[in-house]
Short mmCIF file of C-alpha atoms in Angstrom, two decimals:
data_model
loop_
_atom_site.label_atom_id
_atom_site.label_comp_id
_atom_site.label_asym_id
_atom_site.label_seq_id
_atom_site.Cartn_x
_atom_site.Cartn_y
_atom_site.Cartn_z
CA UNK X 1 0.00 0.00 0.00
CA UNK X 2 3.12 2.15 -0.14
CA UNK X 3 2.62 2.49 -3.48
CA UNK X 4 0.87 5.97 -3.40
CA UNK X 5 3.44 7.85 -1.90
CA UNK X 6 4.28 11.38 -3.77
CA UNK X 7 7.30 11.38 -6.24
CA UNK X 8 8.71 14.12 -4.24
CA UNK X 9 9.20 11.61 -1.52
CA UNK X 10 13.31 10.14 -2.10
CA UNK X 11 15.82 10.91 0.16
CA UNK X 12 17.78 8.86 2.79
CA UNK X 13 16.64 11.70 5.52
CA UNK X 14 13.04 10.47 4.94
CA UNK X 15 11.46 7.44 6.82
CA UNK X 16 9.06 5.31 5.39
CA UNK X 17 5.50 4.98 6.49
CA UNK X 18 6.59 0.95 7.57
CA UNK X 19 9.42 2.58 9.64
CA UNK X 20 6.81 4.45 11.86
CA UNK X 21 4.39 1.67 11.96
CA UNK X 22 4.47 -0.13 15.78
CA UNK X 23 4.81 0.46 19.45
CA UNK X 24 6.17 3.33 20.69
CA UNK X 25 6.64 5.10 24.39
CA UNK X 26 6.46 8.97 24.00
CA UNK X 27 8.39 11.71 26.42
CA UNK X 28 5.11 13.06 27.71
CA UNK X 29 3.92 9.32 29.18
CA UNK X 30 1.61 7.77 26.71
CA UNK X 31 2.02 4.61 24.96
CA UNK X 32 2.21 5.52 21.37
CA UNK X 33 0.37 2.30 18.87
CA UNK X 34 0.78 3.69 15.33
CA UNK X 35 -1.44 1.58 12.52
CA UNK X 36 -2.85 2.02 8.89
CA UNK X 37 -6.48 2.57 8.72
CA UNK X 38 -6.14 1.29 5.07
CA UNK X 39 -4.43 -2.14 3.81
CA UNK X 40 -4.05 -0.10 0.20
CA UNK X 41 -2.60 2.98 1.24
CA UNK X 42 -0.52 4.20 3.64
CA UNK X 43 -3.22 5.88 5.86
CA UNK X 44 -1.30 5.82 9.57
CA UNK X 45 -3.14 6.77 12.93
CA UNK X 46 -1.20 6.80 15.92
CA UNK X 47 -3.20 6.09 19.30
CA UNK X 48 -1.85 7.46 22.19
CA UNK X 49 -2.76 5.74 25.78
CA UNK X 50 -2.07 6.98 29.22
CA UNK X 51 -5.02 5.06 31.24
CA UNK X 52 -7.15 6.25 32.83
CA UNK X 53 -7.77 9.04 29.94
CA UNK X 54 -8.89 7.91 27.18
CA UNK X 55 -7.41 7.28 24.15
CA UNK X 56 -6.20 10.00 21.93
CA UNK X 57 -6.71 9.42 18.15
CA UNK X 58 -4.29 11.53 15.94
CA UNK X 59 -4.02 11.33 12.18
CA UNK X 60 -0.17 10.63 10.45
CA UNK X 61 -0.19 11.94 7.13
CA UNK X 62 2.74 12.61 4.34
CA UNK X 63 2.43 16.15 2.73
CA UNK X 64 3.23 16.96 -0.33
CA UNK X 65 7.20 18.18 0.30
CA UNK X 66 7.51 14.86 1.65
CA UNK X 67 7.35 16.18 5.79
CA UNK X 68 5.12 13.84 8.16
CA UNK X 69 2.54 15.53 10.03
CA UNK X 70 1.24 13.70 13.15
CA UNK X 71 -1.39 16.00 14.66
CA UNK X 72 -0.27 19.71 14.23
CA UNK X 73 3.48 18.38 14.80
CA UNK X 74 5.56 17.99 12.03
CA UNK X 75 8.56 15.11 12.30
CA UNK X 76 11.94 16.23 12.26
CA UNK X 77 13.96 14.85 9.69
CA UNK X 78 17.36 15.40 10.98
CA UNK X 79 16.62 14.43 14.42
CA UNK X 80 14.34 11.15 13.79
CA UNK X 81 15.22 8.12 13.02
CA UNK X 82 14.21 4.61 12.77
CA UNK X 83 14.03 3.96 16.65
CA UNK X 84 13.27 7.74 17.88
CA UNK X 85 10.94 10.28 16.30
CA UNK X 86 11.45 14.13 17.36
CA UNK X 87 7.48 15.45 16.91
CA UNK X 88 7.49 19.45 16.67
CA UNK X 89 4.60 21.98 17.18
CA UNK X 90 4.29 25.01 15.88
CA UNK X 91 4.28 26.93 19.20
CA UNK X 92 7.49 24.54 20.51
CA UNK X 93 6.73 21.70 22.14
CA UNK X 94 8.23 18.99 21.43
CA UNK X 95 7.06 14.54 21.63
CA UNK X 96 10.01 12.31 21.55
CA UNK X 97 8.95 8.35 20.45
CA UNK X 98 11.07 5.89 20.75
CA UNK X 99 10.60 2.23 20.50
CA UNK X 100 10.02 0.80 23.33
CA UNK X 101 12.50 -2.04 23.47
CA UNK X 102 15.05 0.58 22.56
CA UNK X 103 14.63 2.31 25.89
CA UNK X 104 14.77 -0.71 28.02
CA UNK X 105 17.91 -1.53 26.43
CA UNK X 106 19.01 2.19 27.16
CA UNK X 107 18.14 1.78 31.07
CA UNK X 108 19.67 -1.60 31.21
CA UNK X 109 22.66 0.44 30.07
CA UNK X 110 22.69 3.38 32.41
CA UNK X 111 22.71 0.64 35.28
CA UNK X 112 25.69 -0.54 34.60
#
């Protein structure tokens, strides 16, 4: 379902909708589940838990000039990578995801 992606969109900065796909814990708390809506396009939501809230429902989409938009953040391409996504607002703030597996291993580290 990848297929649909703009032609703009080449680059080795850029991540690929299958490279944001998954678990992720963000830096304000929340679990972070991101999942296509669509099995022929790439049409992401990300779901972000902190119980006993409910869950928060935010569309990922690819614009045009090839920048994901999660929300009203935009992902920052020289920050992010495969195993940590840097989400910016337009006022600011800032949502760090990383992979939850990733962090564990970074703890187990810091321990040592």
């Amino acid at each position: 379902w990848f297929a649909s992606l703009p032609q703009s969109y080449t680059g080795s900065h850029h991540l690929q909708p299958e490279s944001i796909l998954g678990d992720w814990a963000d830096s304000l708390g929340n679990a972070v589940t991101v999942f296509s809506t669509c099995a022929y396009e790439a049409k992401l939501m990300a779901a972000l838990s902190q119980p006993p809230r409910p869950d928060i429902h935010l569309k990922i989409s690819l614009r045009p000039d090839g920048t994901w938009m999660c929300g009203n953040a935009t992902l920052d391409p020289t920050w992010s990578t495969e195993s940590q996504l840097h989400w910016l607002t337009g006022d600011g703030r800032i949502s760090v995801w990383v992979r939850p597996q990733a962090a564990a291993r970074a703890a187990a580290a810091g321990r040592r």
